[in-house]
Coordinates of C-alpha atoms in Angstrom, one line a residue:
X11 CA 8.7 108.9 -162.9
X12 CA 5.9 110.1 -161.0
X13 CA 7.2 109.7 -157.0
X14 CA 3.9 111.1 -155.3
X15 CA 0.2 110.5 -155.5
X16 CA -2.1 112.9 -157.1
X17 CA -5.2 114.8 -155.4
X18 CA -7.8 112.3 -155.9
X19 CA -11.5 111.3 -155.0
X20 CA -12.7 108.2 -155.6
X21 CA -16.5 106.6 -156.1
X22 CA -18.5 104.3 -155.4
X23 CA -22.6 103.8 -154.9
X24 CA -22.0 104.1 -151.3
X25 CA -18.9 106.0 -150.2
X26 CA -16.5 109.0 -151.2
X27 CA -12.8 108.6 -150.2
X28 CA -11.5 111.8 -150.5
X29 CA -8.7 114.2 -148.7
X30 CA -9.3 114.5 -144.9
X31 CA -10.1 118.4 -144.2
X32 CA -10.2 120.7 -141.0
X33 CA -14.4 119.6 -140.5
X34 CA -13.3 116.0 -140.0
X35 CA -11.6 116.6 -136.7
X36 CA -13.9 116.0 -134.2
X37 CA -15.1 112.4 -135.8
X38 CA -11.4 111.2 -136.3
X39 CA -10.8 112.1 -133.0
X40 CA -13.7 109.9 -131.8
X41 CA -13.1 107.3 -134.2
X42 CA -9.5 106.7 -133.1
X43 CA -10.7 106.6 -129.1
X44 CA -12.3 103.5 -130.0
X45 CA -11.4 100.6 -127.8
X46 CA -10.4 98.4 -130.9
X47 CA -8.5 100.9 -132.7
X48 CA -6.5 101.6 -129.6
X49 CA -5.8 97.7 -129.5
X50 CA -5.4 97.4 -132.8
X51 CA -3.1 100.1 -134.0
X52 CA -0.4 102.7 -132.6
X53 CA -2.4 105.3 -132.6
X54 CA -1.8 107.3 -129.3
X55 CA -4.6 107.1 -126.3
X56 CA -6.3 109.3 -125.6
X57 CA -6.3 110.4 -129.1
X58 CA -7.3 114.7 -128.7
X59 CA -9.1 116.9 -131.3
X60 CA -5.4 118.8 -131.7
X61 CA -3.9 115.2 -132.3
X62 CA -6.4 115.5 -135.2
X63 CA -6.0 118.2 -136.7
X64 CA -2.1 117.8 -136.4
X65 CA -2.6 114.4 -138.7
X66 CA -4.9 116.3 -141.3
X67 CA -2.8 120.0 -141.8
X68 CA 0.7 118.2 -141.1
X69 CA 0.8 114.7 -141.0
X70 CA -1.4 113.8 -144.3
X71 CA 0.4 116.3 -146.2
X72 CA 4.1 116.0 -145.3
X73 CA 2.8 111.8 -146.7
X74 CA 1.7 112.9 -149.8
X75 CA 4.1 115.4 -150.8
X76 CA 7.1 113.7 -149.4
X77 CA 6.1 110.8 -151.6
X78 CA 5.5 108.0 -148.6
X79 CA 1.6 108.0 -148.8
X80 CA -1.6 109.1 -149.1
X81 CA -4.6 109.2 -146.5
X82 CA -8.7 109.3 -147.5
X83 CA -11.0 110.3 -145.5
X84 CA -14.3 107.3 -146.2
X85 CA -17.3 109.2 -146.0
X86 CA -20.8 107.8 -146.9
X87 CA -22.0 109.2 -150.2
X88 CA -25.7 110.4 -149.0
X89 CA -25.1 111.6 -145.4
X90 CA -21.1 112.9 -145.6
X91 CA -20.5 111.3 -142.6
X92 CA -17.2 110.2 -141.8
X93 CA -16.8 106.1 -141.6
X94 CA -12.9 105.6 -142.0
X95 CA -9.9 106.2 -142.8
X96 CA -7.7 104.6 -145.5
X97 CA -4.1 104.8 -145.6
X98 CA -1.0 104.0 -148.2
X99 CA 2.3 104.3 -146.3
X100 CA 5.9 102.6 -147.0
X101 CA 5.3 103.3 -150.6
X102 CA 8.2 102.1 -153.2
X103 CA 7.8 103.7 -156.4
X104 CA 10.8 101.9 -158.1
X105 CA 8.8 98.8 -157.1
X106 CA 5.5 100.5 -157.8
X107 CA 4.2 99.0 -154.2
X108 CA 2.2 100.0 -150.9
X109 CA 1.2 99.1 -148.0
X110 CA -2.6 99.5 -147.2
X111 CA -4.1 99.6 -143.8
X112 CA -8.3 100.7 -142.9
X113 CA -10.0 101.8 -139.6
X114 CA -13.8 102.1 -139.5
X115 CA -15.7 103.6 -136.8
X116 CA -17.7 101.5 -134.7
X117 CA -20.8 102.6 -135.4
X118 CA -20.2 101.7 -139.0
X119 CA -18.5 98.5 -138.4
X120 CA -20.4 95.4 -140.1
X121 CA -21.7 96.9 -143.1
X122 CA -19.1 96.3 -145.7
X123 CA -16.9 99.5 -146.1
X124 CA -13.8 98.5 -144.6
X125 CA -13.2 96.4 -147.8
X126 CA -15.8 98.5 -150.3
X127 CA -13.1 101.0 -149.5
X128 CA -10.1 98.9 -149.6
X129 CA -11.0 97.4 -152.8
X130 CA -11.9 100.4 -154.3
X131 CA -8.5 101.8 -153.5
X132 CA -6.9 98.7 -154.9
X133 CA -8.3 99.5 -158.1
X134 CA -7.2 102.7 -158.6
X135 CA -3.5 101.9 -157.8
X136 CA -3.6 98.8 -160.1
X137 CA -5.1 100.7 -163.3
X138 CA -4.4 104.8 -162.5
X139 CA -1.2 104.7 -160.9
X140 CA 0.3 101.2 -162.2
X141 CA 1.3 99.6 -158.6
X142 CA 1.8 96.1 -159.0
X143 CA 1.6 95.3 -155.0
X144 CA -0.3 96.0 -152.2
X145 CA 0.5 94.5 -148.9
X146 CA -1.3 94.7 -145.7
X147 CA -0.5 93.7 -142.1
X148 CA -2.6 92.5 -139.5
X149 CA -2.0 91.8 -136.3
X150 CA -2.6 88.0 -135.4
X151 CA -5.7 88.4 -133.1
X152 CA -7.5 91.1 -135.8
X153 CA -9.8 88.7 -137.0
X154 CA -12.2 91.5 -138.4
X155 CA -8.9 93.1 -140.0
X156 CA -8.2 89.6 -141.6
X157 CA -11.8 88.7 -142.6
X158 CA -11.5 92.3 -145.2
X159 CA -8.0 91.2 -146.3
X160 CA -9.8 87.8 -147.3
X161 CA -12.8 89.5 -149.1
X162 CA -10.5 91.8 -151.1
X163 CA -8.5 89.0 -152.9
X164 CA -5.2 88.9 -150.8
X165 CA -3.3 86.4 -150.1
X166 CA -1.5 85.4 -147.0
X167 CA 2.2 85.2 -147.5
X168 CA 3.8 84.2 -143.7
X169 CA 3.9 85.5 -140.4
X170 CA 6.6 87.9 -139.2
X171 CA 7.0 86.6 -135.7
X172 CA 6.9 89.0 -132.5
X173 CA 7.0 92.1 -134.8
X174 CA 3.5 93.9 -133.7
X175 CA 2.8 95.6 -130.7
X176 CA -1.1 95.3 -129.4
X177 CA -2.5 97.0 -126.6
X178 CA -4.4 95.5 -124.3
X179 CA -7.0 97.3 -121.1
X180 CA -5.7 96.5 -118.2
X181 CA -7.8 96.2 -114.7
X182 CA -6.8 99.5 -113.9
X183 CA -8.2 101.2 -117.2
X184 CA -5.1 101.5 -118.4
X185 CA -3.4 99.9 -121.5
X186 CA -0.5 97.8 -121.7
X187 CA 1.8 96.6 -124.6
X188 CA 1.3 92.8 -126.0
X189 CA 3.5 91.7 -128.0
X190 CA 2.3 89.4 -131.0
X191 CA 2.8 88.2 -134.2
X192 CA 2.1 90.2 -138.1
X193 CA 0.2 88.4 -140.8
X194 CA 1.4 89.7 -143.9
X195 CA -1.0 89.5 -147.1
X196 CA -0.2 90.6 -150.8
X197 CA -2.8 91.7 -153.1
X198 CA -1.7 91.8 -156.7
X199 CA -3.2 93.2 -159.9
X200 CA -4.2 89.5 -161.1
X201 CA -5.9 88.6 -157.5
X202 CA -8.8 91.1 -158.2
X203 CA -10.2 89.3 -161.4
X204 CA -11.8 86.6 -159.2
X205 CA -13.1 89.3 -156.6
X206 CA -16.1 90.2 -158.7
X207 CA -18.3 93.4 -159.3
X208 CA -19.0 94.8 -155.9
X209 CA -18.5 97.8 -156.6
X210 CA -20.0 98.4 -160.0
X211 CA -20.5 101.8 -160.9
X212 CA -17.4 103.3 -159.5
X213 CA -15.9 106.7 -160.4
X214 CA -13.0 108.6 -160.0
X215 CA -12.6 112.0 -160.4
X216 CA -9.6 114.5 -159.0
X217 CA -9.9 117.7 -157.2
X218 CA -8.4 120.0 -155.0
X219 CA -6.4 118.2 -152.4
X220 CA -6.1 121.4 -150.4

């Protein structure tokens, strides 16, 4: 039984999610010193060009090969620019499930690619690799986070009390731990037949991870 993902790019009209690579480290870096990344997610602050390129030569890898994940770099399809990141992590095989979490930068926040991506992912798990779950977690004051869980066909299945940690600024400019609550959402290979064509014309095709 297949226990890691294969190298993979995948399609659509707009984007490219493909392998992060050495030439994305400056716009990760600035991506993930964004004020609602740092509140959002555990991602260290600051967040340094070598805290980069550590995630795309070790991190990334060591995910993929060790079987735990996988981690695309979004990119539009006409300029190349980087607009996210997507990532699989916690992956059961013997269960066939995932978890799926999305950061967009802020420049490129409000035009649809948090969940163009995420849905586009979904796909591909469902019919290449035969998941039969995806989960996501959002913390309970991510609205925008919740809004693409929505728009992708999960469904909300509880609240895990007091297990996320936020950040929040404090007076001082620095950032403090909040403690708050996890929405957990499931997205299952049925829940996309009501989601609709949005992204018509997809592709996939597989190249050279490295």
């Amino acid at each position: 039984m297949t226990s890691t993902f294969p190298n993979v790019s995948i399609s659509t009209e707009r984007l490219v999610l493909r392998p992060l690579d050495e030439d994305d480290v400056a716009a990760l870096a600035a991506m993930m010193n964004d004020e609602q990344v740092a509140a959002w997610t555990s991602v260290p602050q600051p967040f340094t060009e070598d805290g980069a390129r550590t995630w795309i030569t070790e991190y990334a890898p060591a995910e993929r090969s060790e079987g735990r994940g996988l981690d695309f770099a979004v990119t539009e399809f006409l300029t190349q620019r980087l607009v996210g990141v997507i990532q699989l992590g916690k992956t059961n095989w013997r269960v066939r499930s995932t978890e799926l979490s999305y950061i967009i930068a802020p420049w490129a926040r409000g035009e649809g690619y948090a969940s163009e991506a995420a849905l586009v992912t979904a796909r591909w798990l469902f019919s290449d690799q035969k998941f039969e779950r995806i989960e996501l977690r959002t913390a309970a004051g991510n609205t925008a986070s919740q809004q693409v869980a929505q728009k992708i066909g999960c469904i909300s299945e509880g609240v895990l009390r007091n297990a996320c940690i936020a950040r929040s600024r404090a007076e001082d400019g620095t950032w403090t731990d909040v403690r708050t609550d996890f929405i957990v959402w499931s997205l299952l290979p049925e829940d996309l037949e009501g989601v609709g064509g949005r992204l018509s014309g997809g592709s996939t095709s597989y190249g050279d991870w490295n």
